[in-house]
XYZ file of C-alpha atoms in Angstrom:
700
model
C 0.014 -0.019 0.087
C 1.164 3.224 -0.617
C 1.695 6.137 1.816
C -0.320 9.270 1.857
C 0.306 11.588 -0.673
C -0.190 14.887 1.390
C 3.348 14.204 2.700
C 4.530 14.368 -0.753
C 2.025 17.193 -2.077
C 1.686 19.403 0.918
C 5.094 19.291 2.643
C 8.668 18.687 1.961
C 11.811 17.878 3.869
C 14.361 20.657 3.701
C 18.314 20.011 3.625
C 18.516 20.201 7.326
C 15.937 17.590 7.773
C 13.114 19.791 9.221
C 9.757 19.687 7.499
C 8.523 22.572 5.529
C 5.311 23.717 4.131
C 5.169 23.503 0.428
C 3.171 22.877 -3.051
C 5.082 20.289 -5.044
C 7.774 18.172 -3.795
C 11.382 19.606 -4.086
C 13.650 17.026 -2.896
C 13.406 14.966 -6.009
C 16.050 12.692 -7.881
C 16.211 11.376 -11.365
C 13.890 8.642 -12.567
C 13.905 6.110 -15.526
C 17.487 7.566 -16.704
C 18.146 3.799 -18.582
C 14.987 5.105 -20.799
C 16.493 8.393 -21.188
C 19.722 7.109 -22.688
C 17.880 4.681 -24.942
C 16.019 7.757 -26.072
C 18.974 9.556 -26.475
C 20.512 6.679 -28.288
C 17.416 6.507 -30.453
C 17.901 10.082 -31.686
C 21.578 9.550 -32.666
C 20.205 6.287 -34.740
C 17.534 8.785 -36.293
C 20.123 11.026 -37.384
C 22.338 8.149 -38.824
C 19.400 6.528 -40.478
C 18.357 10.143 -42.131
C 22.037 10.825 -43.311
C 21.600 7.510 -45.282
C 18.421 9.028 -47.002
C 20.136 12.362 -47.324
C 23.175 10.478 -49.117
C 21.282 8.258 -51.431
C 17.928 9.496 -51.927
C 16.370 11.771 -54.780
C 13.164 12.983 -54.622
C 12.609 13.639 -58.131
C 12.484 9.768 -58.487
C 9.098 9.656 -56.891
C 7.426 11.782 -59.633
C 9.552 11.404 -62.884
C 10.757 8.046 -64.603
C 13.954 7.190 -66.042
C 14.967 7.102 -69.665
C 17.169 4.364 -71.159
C 20.398 5.524 -69.650
C 18.916 5.150 -66.535
C 18.760 9.369 -65.851
C 15.813 10.528 -63.812
C 13.837 12.855 -65.893
C 13.728 16.572 -64.842
C 17.140 16.732 -63.215
C 20.377 17.294 -64.223
C 23.242 14.781 -64.678
C 26.981 14.675 -65.502
C 26.747 14.043 -69.144
C 23.061 15.446 -69.980
C 20.997 18.005 -68.793
C 17.341 17.033 -68.238
C 16.314 19.933 -66.163
C 13.166 20.954 -68.025
C 12.629 17.527 -69.943
C 9.997 15.922 -67.439
C 7.891 13.771 -69.610
C 9.073 9.837 -70.152
C 8.242 8.850 -73.595
C 8.325 5.431 -75.182
C 10.098 5.616 -78.573
C 9.108 1.914 -79.984
C 5.716 1.337 -79.973
C 6.094 -2.259 -80.958
C 8.053 -2.893 -77.754
C 5.241 -1.449 -75.912
C 2.876 -3.754 -77.222
C 5.064 -6.858 -76.742
C 5.286 -5.725 -73.262
C 1.425 -6.200 -72.754
C 1.107 -9.743 -73.968
C 0.558 -12.059 -71.524
C 3.287 -14.732 -72.547
C 5.506 -12.009 -73.912
C 8.978 -11.982 -72.902
C 9.540 -8.203 -73.362
C 9.129 -5.916 -70.365
C 7.843 -2.387 -70.386
C 10.968 -1.187 -68.098
C 13.223 -2.672 -70.748
C 11.077 -0.446 -73.745
C 13.414 2.412 -74.650
C 12.329 5.612 -73.275
C 13.786 8.886 -73.431
C 12.629 12.440 -71.755
C 10.532 15.228 -73.589
C 9.006 18.783 -72.911
C 5.688 17.763 -73.957
C 4.248 14.556 -75.431
C 4.420 14.498 -79.232
C 1.685 14.386 -81.691
C 1.074 12.889 -85.238
C 0.580 14.927 -88.041
C -2.541 15.175 -90.347
C -0.567 15.368 -93.819
C 2.940 14.151 -93.040
C 4.933 11.962 -90.877
C 6.777 13.319 -87.613
C 9.325 11.823 -86.021
C 11.039 11.421 -82.455
C 14.807 10.845 -82.556
C 16.714 10.087 -79.914
C 19.369 12.425 -77.847
C 21.534 13.853 -80.243
C 25.196 12.526 -79.866
C 27.976 11.671 -82.170
C 27.543 13.014 -85.732
C 24.147 14.545 -84.667
C 25.767 18.082 -83.972
C 22.906 19.557 -82.307
C 22.670 21.240 -79.022
C 19.861 19.678 -76.616
C 17.924 23.078 -76.745
C 18.049 23.115 -80.602
C 16.780 19.493 -80.690
C 13.639 20.446 -78.496
C 13.100 23.271 -80.584
C 12.842 21.068 -83.685
C 10.453 19.069 -81.616
C 12.597 16.189 -81.624
C 13.111 15.916 -85.036
C 16.731 15.543 -86.897
C 15.558 12.883 -89.766
C 16.293 14.885 -92.340
C 20.038 14.825 -91.148
C 20.402 10.954 -90.956
C 22.677 9.098 -93.009
C 21.022 6.206 -95.169
C 22.164 3.614 -92.864
C 20.445 5.505 -90.045
C 17.274 5.973 -92.317
C 17.255 2.338 -92.961
C 17.540 1.308 -89.017
C 15.128 3.815 -88.179
C 12.542 2.101 -90.588
C 13.289 -1.210 -88.877
C 12.451 0.816 -85.487
C 15.745 0.533 -84.206
C 16.326 4.162 -84.073
C 17.816 6.950 -83.746
C 14.703 8.131 -85.227
C 11.139 6.806 -84.456
C 7.968 7.569 -86.467
C 5.091 9.218 -84.401
C 1.889 6.975 -85.393
C -0.076 7.109 -81.880
C -1.034 10.335 -80.047
C -0.130 10.559 -76.436
C -1.321 12.190 -73.278
C 0.437 13.574 -70.476
C -0.582 11.188 -67.659
C 1.863 11.613 -64.347
C 4.553 12.946 -66.565
C 4.609 9.551 -68.485
C 3.185 10.033 -72.365
C 0.631 7.710 -72.346
C -0.184 6.198 -75.784
C -3.919 6.438 -77.107
C -4.611 3.257 -79.266
C -5.875 5.321 -82.135
C -3.244 5.428 -84.587
C -3.030 8.171 -87.298
C -4.278 7.304 -90.757
C -2.131 9.658 -92.398
C 1.094 8.960 -90.596
C 0.667 5.211 -90.941
C 0.044 5.600 -94.399
C 3.538 7.621 -94.705
C 5.093 4.850 -92.662
C 4.094 2.230 -94.916
C 4.788 4.122 -98.075
C 8.676 4.601 -97.059
C 8.902 0.533 -96.310
C 8.660 0.690 -92.425
C 8.378 -2.379 -90.481
C 4.408 -3.395 -89.855
C 3.309 -1.556 -86.722
C 0.863 -3.364 -84.180
C -2.306 -1.200 -83.525
C -3.904 -3.255 -80.845
C -5.442 -2.066 -77.538
C -2.805 -3.887 -75.912
C -0.670 -0.848 -76.437
C -2.781 1.567 -74.471
C -3.272 -0.987 -71.462
C 0.630 -1.950 -71.155
C 1.637 1.526 -69.919
C -1.827 2.237 -68.016
C -1.102 -0.808 -66.035
C 2.415 0.176 -65.131
C 1.368 3.680 -64.108
C -1.372 2.100 -61.609
C 0.678 -0.243 -60.069
C 0.933 -0.149 -56.562
C 4.654 0.571 -56.268
C 3.770 3.680 -58.742
C 0.620 4.789 -56.924
C 2.314 4.773 -53.290
C 5.478 6.881 -55.174
C 3.128 9.485 -56.524
C 1.367 9.629 -52.656
C 4.898 10.297 -51.228
C 5.803 12.720 -53.854
C 2.518 14.808 -53.088
C 3.700 15.357 -49.657
C 7.098 16.861 -50.964
C 5.044 19.283 -53.586
C 2.382 20.356 -51.269
C 5.036 21.667 -48.256
C 3.696 25.076 -48.480
C -0.026 23.417 -47.836
C 1.417 21.564 -44.947
C 3.182 24.868 -43.355
C 0.022 26.762 -43.744
C -2.678 24.176 -43.117
C -0.787 21.950 -40.928
C 1.239 24.479 -38.815
C -0.557 28.025 -38.924
C -3.798 27.687 -39.430
C -4.023 25.047 -36.564
C -2.105 27.366 -34.315
C -4.100 29.879 -34.898
C -7.517 28.187 -34.138
C -6.305 26.437 -31.106
C -5.399 29.997 -29.465
C -8.682 31.336 -30.490
C -10.397 28.058 -28.886
C -8.445 28.647 -25.773
C -9.469 32.382 -25.562
C -12.891 31.263 -25.965
C -12.787 28.828 -23.255
C -11.545 31.447 -20.775
C -14.331 34.034 -21.735
C -17.323 32.313 -23.003
C -17.183 28.766 -21.453
C -20.661 28.420 -21.086
C -21.382 28.393 -24.968
C -18.284 26.266 -26.102
C -19.720 22.997 -25.724
C -22.531 23.572 -27.978
C -20.142 25.783 -30.567
C -17.797 22.687 -30.893
C -20.633 20.078 -31.194
C -22.186 22.225 -33.960
C -18.923 23.100 -35.656
C -17.582 19.632 -35.518
C -20.798 18.289 -37.615
C -20.779 21.200 -40.152
C -17.142 20.849 -40.477
C -17.527 16.777 -41.010
C -20.060 17.322 -43.724
C -18.147 20.019 -45.350
C -15.141 17.799 -45.835
C -17.260 14.937 -47.030
C -18.737 17.262 -49.558
C -15.100 18.171 -51.136
C -14.440 14.590 -51.380
C -17.713 13.838 -53.037
C -16.470 16.782 -55.657
C -13.201 15.377 -55.579
C -14.971 11.777 -56.567
C -16.722 13.309 -59.441
C -20.271 12.718 -57.760
C -20.569 16.511 -57.627
C -19.892 18.606 -60.381
C -17.237 17.791 -62.779
C -14.000 18.542 -60.986
C -12.830 14.728 -60.153
C -9.233 13.809 -59.433
C -7.736 12.936 -63.118
C -4.390 11.554 -63.891
C -4.320 13.678 -67.076
C -1.835 16.899 -66.817
C -2.356 19.786 -69.106
C -4.850 20.285 -71.941
C -6.466 17.218 -73.314
C -9.442 15.567 -75.387
C -12.151 15.987 -73.215
C -13.539 12.762 -74.651
C -10.399 10.859 -73.780
C -10.541 9.456 -69.964
C -7.882 7.506 -68.366
C -8.210 5.328 -65.283
C -6.270 6.273 -62.085
C -6.478 4.216 -58.741
C -6.320 7.607 -56.965
C -9.841 8.135 -57.958
C -10.708 4.689 -56.432
C -9.063 5.657 -53.264
C -11.092 9.286 -53.067
C -14.311 7.721 -53.518
C -13.613 4.925 -50.570
C -12.863 7.970 -48.559
C -16.032 9.754 -49.448
C -17.948 6.938 -48.703
C -16.342 6.339 -45.374
C -16.740 9.966 -44.336
C -20.383 9.530 -45.171
C -20.695 6.949 -42.867
C -18.566 8.810 -40.342
C -20.829 11.866 -40.831
C -24.160 10.051 -40.041
C -23.025 8.179 -36.828
C -21.518 11.868 -35.607
C -24.633 13.346 -35.999
C -26.647 10.403 -34.235
C -24.004 10.709 -31.245
C -24.248 14.233 -31.070
C -28.176 14.199 -30.416
C -27.496 11.462 -27.995
C -25.141 13.511 -25.868
C -27.307 16.746 -25.825
C -28.254 16.148 -22.315
C -24.626 15.623 -20.975
C -23.349 18.973 -22.811
C -24.464 21.182 -19.764
C -22.203 18.871 -17.478
C -19.327 19.663 -19.812
C -19.848 23.726 -19.558
C -19.365 22.918 -15.920
C -16.478 21.024 -16.208
C -14.823 23.714 -18.700
C -15.464 26.167 -16.100
C -13.033 24.510 -13.695
C -10.437 24.805 -16.276
C -11.123 28.263 -17.718
C -10.485 29.488 -13.929
C -7.385 27.749 -13.931
C -6.373 29.381 -17.134
C -7.296 32.901 -15.765
C -5.029 32.145 -13.115
C -2.172 30.918 -14.387
C -2.228 32.705 -17.834
C 1.180 31.587 -18.897
C -0.438 28.153 -20.065
C -2.057 29.570 -23.001
C 1.312 30.698 -24.214
C 3.614 27.446 -22.874
C 2.236 25.356 -25.687
C 4.205 27.528 -28.319
C 7.438 26.111 -27.159
C 6.716 22.239 -27.771
C 5.038 23.581 -30.787
C 8.300 25.130 -32.085
C 10.455 22.195 -31.377
C 7.888 19.820 -32.938
C 7.563 21.817 -35.947
C 11.442 22.459 -36.747
C 11.676 18.506 -35.840
C 8.597 17.530 -38.585
C 10.520 19.830 -41.180
C 13.644 17.540 -40.931
C 11.865 14.186 -40.308
C 9.950 15.220 -43.837
C 12.911 15.937 -45.669
C 14.489 12.731 -44.488
C 11.636 10.717 -45.424
C 11.186 11.817 -48.911
C 14.891 10.951 -49.242
C 14.502 7.679 -47.855
C 11.716 6.833 -49.784
C 13.774 7.476 -52.999
C 17.197 6.072 -51.804
C 16.705 3.060 -53.901
C 19.435 2.058 -56.327
C 19.465 2.566 -60.261
C 20.435 -0.416 -61.692
C 20.302 -1.979 -65.237
C 17.748 -4.807 -65.906
C 18.597 -7.905 -67.137
C 16.865 -8.716 -70.476
C 19.217 -11.142 -72.141
C 16.543 -12.870 -73.716
C 14.689 -10.062 -75.613
C 15.714 -8.184 -78.662
C 16.188 -4.316 -77.719
C 18.731 -3.349 -80.164
C 19.004 0.041 -81.005
C 21.317 2.434 -82.837
C 24.313 3.838 -81.224
C 24.918 7.392 -82.605
C 28.367 7.038 -80.732
C 29.413 3.858 -82.181
C 27.921 4.253 -85.422
C 26.281 1.095 -85.514
C 23.034 -0.940 -84.006
C 23.980 -1.990 -80.922
C 22.452 -5.182 -79.038
C 24.667 -4.985 -75.721
C 23.516 -3.770 -72.919
C 20.325 -2.150 -74.224
C 18.204 -3.047 -71.333
C 16.486 -0.591 -69.287
C 17.007 0.624 -65.905
C 14.688 0.354 -62.889
C 15.469 1.468 -58.964
C 15.694 -1.195 -56.758
C 14.879 -1.198 -53.165
C 16.698 -3.549 -50.920
C 15.462 -4.787 -47.564
C 17.487 -2.651 -45.354
C 15.941 0.301 -46.938
C 12.436 -0.996 -46.117
C 13.771 -1.325 -42.342
C 15.202 2.318 -42.528
C 11.777 3.739 -43.655
C 9.694 1.613 -40.588
C 12.203 2.949 -38.274
C 12.074 6.455 -39.650
C 8.020 6.235 -39.071
C 8.344 4.681 -35.609
C 10.760 7.674 -34.498
C 8.224 10.155 -35.858
C 5.597 8.498 -33.850
C 7.768 8.251 -30.850
C 9.205 11.692 -30.899
C 5.595 13.198 -31.443
C 4.220 11.161 -28.342
C 7.354 12.128 -26.272
C 6.931 15.999 -27.017
C 2.914 15.766 -26.225
C 3.936 14.114 -22.909
C 6.518 16.280 -21.814
C 4.118 19.574 -22.516
C 1.197 17.775 -20.526
C 3.833 16.995 -17.559
C 4.752 20.683 -17.427
C 0.956 21.767 -17.534
C 0.100 19.090 -14.883
C 2.767 20.552 -12.498
C 1.710 24.227 -13.109
C -1.967 23.371 -12.446
C -0.878 21.158 -9.151
C 0.578 24.021 -7.768
C -2.450 26.162 -8.275
C -4.600 23.141 -6.894
C -2.705 22.977 -3.636
C -2.450 26.649 -3.297
C -6.114 26.900 -2.772
C -6.699 28.527 0.621
C -3.295 29.915 0.958
C -2.474 33.493 1.058
C -2.068 35.226 -2.108
C 1.404 36.193 -1.559
C 2.419 32.819 -0.267
C 6.198 32.577 -1.090
C 5.759 28.840 -1.418
C 3.643 29.165 -4.740
C 6.167 29.629 -7.730
C 5.617 33.220 -9.318
C 6.052 31.390 -12.698
C 4.632 28.150 -11.932
C 5.280 27.030 -15.865
C 8.884 27.762 -15.657
C 9.034 26.157 -12.320
C 7.484 22.860 -13.801
C 9.680 22.603 -17.082
C 12.969 23.310 -14.869
C 11.613 20.074 -12.732
C 10.919 17.959 -15.939
C 14.186 18.931 -17.693
C 16.305 17.963 -14.516
C 14.253 15.118 -12.973
C 11.498 13.308 -15.189
C 12.653 13.075 -18.883
C 13.676 9.617 -18.671
C 10.225 9.034 -17.427
C 8.094 10.656 -19.913
C 10.654 8.554 -22.674
C 9.147 5.713 -21.383
C 5.467 6.653 -21.339
C 5.676 7.504 -24.681
C 7.790 4.579 -25.847
C 5.193 2.008 -24.417
C 2.798 3.808 -26.302
C 4.427 3.676 -29.522
C 5.491 0.261 -29.299
C 1.911 -1.019 -28.899
C 0.812 1.360 -31.763
C 3.354 -0.275 -33.837
C 2.473 -3.540 -33.186
C -1.226 -3.084 -33.830
C 0.023 -1.494 -37.438
C 2.214 -4.499 -38.131
C -0.824 -7.038 -37.042
C -3.148 -4.605 -39.402
C -0.720 -5.059 -42.210
C -0.641 -8.833 -41.990
C -4.326 -8.883 -41.718
C -4.511 -7.022 -45.133
C -2.089 -8.729 -46.929
C -3.621 -12.279 -45.942
C -7.204 -10.932 -46.858
C -5.943 -10.062 -50.288
C -4.147 -13.605 -50.617
C -7.287 -15.169 -49.528
C -5.746 -16.574 -46.141
C -7.987 -15.451 -43.653
C -8.655 -18.140 -41.033
C -11.636 -20.283 -41.872
C -12.232 -22.126 -39.031
C -14.389 -19.825 -36.398
C -11.890 -20.263 -33.862
C -9.152 -18.720 -35.626
C -11.355 -15.988 -36.669
C -12.391 -15.347 -33.136
C -8.819 -15.495 -31.693
C -8.074 -13.115 -35.043
C -10.390 -10.294 -34.640
C -10.431 -10.761 -30.363
C -6.474 -9.760 -30.789
C -7.301 -6.959 -33.015
C -9.795 -5.634 -30.462
C -7.603 -6.312 -27.493
C -4.934 -4.516 -28.770
C -7.013 -1.364 -29.778
C -8.083 -1.409 -26.110
C -4.849 -1.934 -24.301
C -3.613 1.135 -26.801
C -6.586 3.291 -25.311
C -6.060 2.260 -21.707
C -2.553 3.075 -22.059
C -3.013 6.533 -23.288
C -5.447 7.394 -20.721
C -3.137 5.682 -17.956
C -0.043 7.469 -19.242
C -1.905 10.962 -19.125
C -2.539 10.594 -15.184
C 0.728 8.973 -14.993
C 2.283 12.083 -16.167
C 0.255 14.202 -13.570
C 1.424 12.051 -10.916
C 5.065 12.566 -12.190
C 4.401 16.239 -12.261
C 3.483 16.454 -8.627
C 5.428 13.596 -6.973
C 8.579 12.966 -8.956
C 8.182 9.349 -8.863
C 9.293 6.918 -11.832
C 6.722 6.046 -14.602
C 5.635 2.835 -13.309
C 5.157 3.970 -9.735
C 3.228 7.097 -10.751
C 0.866 4.883 -12.935
C 0.162 2.747 -10.130
C -0.568 5.552 -7.900
C -3.082 7.239 -10.638
C -4.735 3.933 -11.319
C -5.540 3.540 -7.565
C -6.775 7.053 -6.705
C -9.060 6.838 -10.185
C -10.358 3.285 -9.064
C -10.883 4.700 -5.784
C -12.880 7.266 -6.875
C -14.405 6.226 -10.140
C -18.097 6.693 -9.307
C -17.617 10.247 -8.013
C -15.456 11.703 -11.188
C -15.873 9.102 -13.760
C -18.543 10.419 -15.938
C -17.344 14.270 -15.277
C -14.202 13.098 -16.701
C -15.493 11.205 -19.531
C -17.963 13.972 -20.878
C -15.128 16.522 -20.450
C -12.614 14.591 -22.592
C -15.161 13.814 -25.364
C -16.185 17.902 -25.780
C -12.285 18.150 -25.830
C -11.938 15.580 -28.424
C -14.532 17.011 -30.551
C -12.626 20.627 -30.307
C -9.335 18.843 -31.411
C -11.484 17.223 -34.450
C -12.693 20.530 -35.119
C -9.265 22.322 -35.794
C -8.214 19.339 -37.477
C -11.323 19.152 -39.840
C -10.661 22.895 -40.482
C -7.197 22.571 -41.312
C -8.328 19.615 -43.815
C -10.680 22.055 -45.240
C -8.460 24.652 -45.814
C -5.781 21.856 -47.384
C -8.548 21.252 -49.788
C -8.927 25.188 -50.641
C -5.092 25.460 -51.020
C -4.735 21.961 -53.481
C -7.607 23.178 -55.509
C -5.400 26.162 -56.969
C -3.911 26.246 -60.391
C -0.555 25.276 -58.950
C -1.338 22.027 -57.493
C -4.028 20.963 -60.329
C -2.279 21.684 -63.680
C 1.030 22.598 -63.622
C 4.887 21.468 -62.248
C 3.716 20.853 -58.766
C 0.250 18.703 -59.756
C -0.477 16.483 -56.960
C -1.895 13.257 -58.065
C -4.288 13.156 -55.218
C -5.230 15.453 -52.234
C -6.030 12.427 -50.287
C -2.293 12.250 -48.814
C -1.940 15.882 -48.306
C -5.341 16.661 -46.723
C -4.730 13.616 -44.299
C -1.446 15.053 -43.325
C -2.972 18.331 -42.718
C -5.358 16.665 -40.663
C -2.972 14.799 -38.526
C -0.801 17.871 -38.232
C -3.678 20.033 -36.872
C -4.539 17.292 -34.589
C -1.124 17.362 -33.057
C -1.081 21.100 -32.623
C -4.610 21.206 -31.067
C -3.410 18.284 -28.789
C -0.631 20.605 -27.864
C -2.772 23.577 -26.948
C -6.103 21.652 -25.666
C -3.932 19.863 -23.379
C -3.839 22.965 -21.330
C -7.671 22.376 -20.690
C -7.403 18.422 -20.598
C -4.636 18.034 -18.097
C -5.866 21.203 -15.913
C -9.256 18.988 -15.611
C -7.389 15.768 -14.750
C -4.770 17.290 -12.579
C -7.411 18.994 -10.642
C -9.553 15.868 -10.366
C -6.598 13.606 -9.500
C -5.640 16.418 -6.648
C -9.063 16.274 -5.557
C -9.353 12.689 -5.100
C -5.901 12.593 -3.096
C -7.439 15.954 -1.188
C -10.740 13.860 -0.405
C -8.597 10.843 0.715
C -6.356 12.681 3.215
C -9.154 14.620 4.703
C -11.821 11.746 5.450
C -13.554 12.879 2.046
C -13.885 16.187 2.616
C -11.555 18.090 0.230
C -9.847 21.378 1.627
C -7.979 22.830 -1.307
C -10.789 22.148 -4.098
C -11.892 25.007 -6.033
C -16.285 25.743 -5.397
C -16.725 25.285 -9.367
C -15.572 21.378 -9.084
C -17.409 20.599 -6.024
C -20.598 21.885 -7.605
C -19.865 19.914 -10.318
C -19.157 16.503 -8.397
C -22.053 17.168 -6.479
C -24.625 17.254 -9.475
C -22.868 14.178 -10.973
C -23.495 12.260 -7.677
C -27.425 13.329 -8.034
C -27.371 12.257 -11.256
C -25.620 8.671 -10.183
C -28.352 8.092 -7.580
C -31.038 8.947 -9.677
C -29.854 6.067 -12.209
C -29.272 3.824 -9.448
C -32.772 3.907 -7.590
């Protein structure tokens, strides 16, 4: 059994051994040092891991394709400047056709590609050509080659012309129109009759006109790997949106919300519930717009002007429609739930009044979250840059296509060359996958650590306020600046405990994520357990992990309060907090839950506002139809929502931790004074008395 906490909170022992009156325990010592060392070592590992990405990665690989020399389109290389040439174009239509055959040996990755400024189009009255990069006897600058629409057929020798008629280059006919689909020229399986007739008159080899030529490139662009790369690239392209909608907008809204709580606390629960439902419906409508179910603004993979009658399928549209359906379901549930909790909103107002009084007394609490906010902002900028480089840190290697005919004319060797004519691909080794998952885990742990540190500082400040109730206003035992005093105690004694608490939550969440990934993979493969017992164990384990995660987060929050007050280790503080809550569960349970629900809805309001602003910014021309076009607003909007939620969590912790700290302090105060709390604010006593009356009505 633990001893009385009053000896810890109400009094402390001075250096000479005499007992002094005080607010928070002063004679502390460092706790959970081992986990602080682990956390520091983890940060060193994060820096090393990120340096690998910065050294090996190139974020342009996530957006643009490779040419037949292994160069990334849209970037400058040692022997060739492709800075403005962003579009990948397949030169040989027969190679594209053969790659689409079921039993064909030729792969699209080995088809000859070059980088162009725009997608070429066939002529109505003559035959246009796209020629290889100028080299050897073709003495043209790259800029002149682009100005000539990539055509220098008139400069070819008879040998080169004959090779070109065999579809071996250096020049290739433009038979099919093409359209810019995610920076690749997608063939349209509708050959130009005029160009095909000129080609046949010149004695060119037969060119296949089947629909396969269209499907082959489309299948490649819609592969899972390609879609994932585009999603990650979208985050990099939309970094201004993330700064504004994921950083500045939630910062402003969170501060406004705290000020409203301070001055209009009675109306805030109603405003929060109504605003939450309106924002949820607004975001859902935006998803319907992008899904093409309302208006004509659906997500499209085509970049730039194109034939309005030509449509290209993209997986991104399917994903947006799936999210739109999910948001519809969430909106319906949210509205019904809001109606169900109308009676409890009045109680939430009473709880928030207690926190509002604390904010009014300790006004530095409103400003304090700006400190962890700034630290997290710096961390996220570093983390995002490193993540983009890690995702693109695969090695560019030449494919093995020894059984495939990929011969092409070499302008330097002045002959048709069949050696090393295979295409290039980006190969990802297993250690890169491990590095990416380590980086993702690091982001979650660091976020939890900063949030926990902020919560602990707020708890220490509010505890000072609670236990000072009834003392003289000018008591020297109450710190003039309780927030800075609490920060000092955290930095000096309790960082290890915070590191342990955040690690536990991060570890459980990671296990749940891995199990969910396994579930999705087994579902795709059709290997979900068939026996009822196997299915029961399978879904029970998922539910248990979710429950454990929720419980841990709740226990951690209360543990941080006891850490701030007592200076004990994380495990000891968790036990103390749990015992206090269980002994008073009937008295404080409903009050705490209702307050948490309103605060959770407030966080969602801020994050949904961020998502809504993200939609509006991404709807501008810059991100729809130009160099920075995002393939889908899905991931950038989700990132804005997540960042907005984290920022709101930092600032709303002022209210959340104020309520929890006062309630825990009240529980201990009551235990030490035979059920009559001596330091409790009158507003809290009134709220708890009303709660007891409600419980009695329910039990009788």
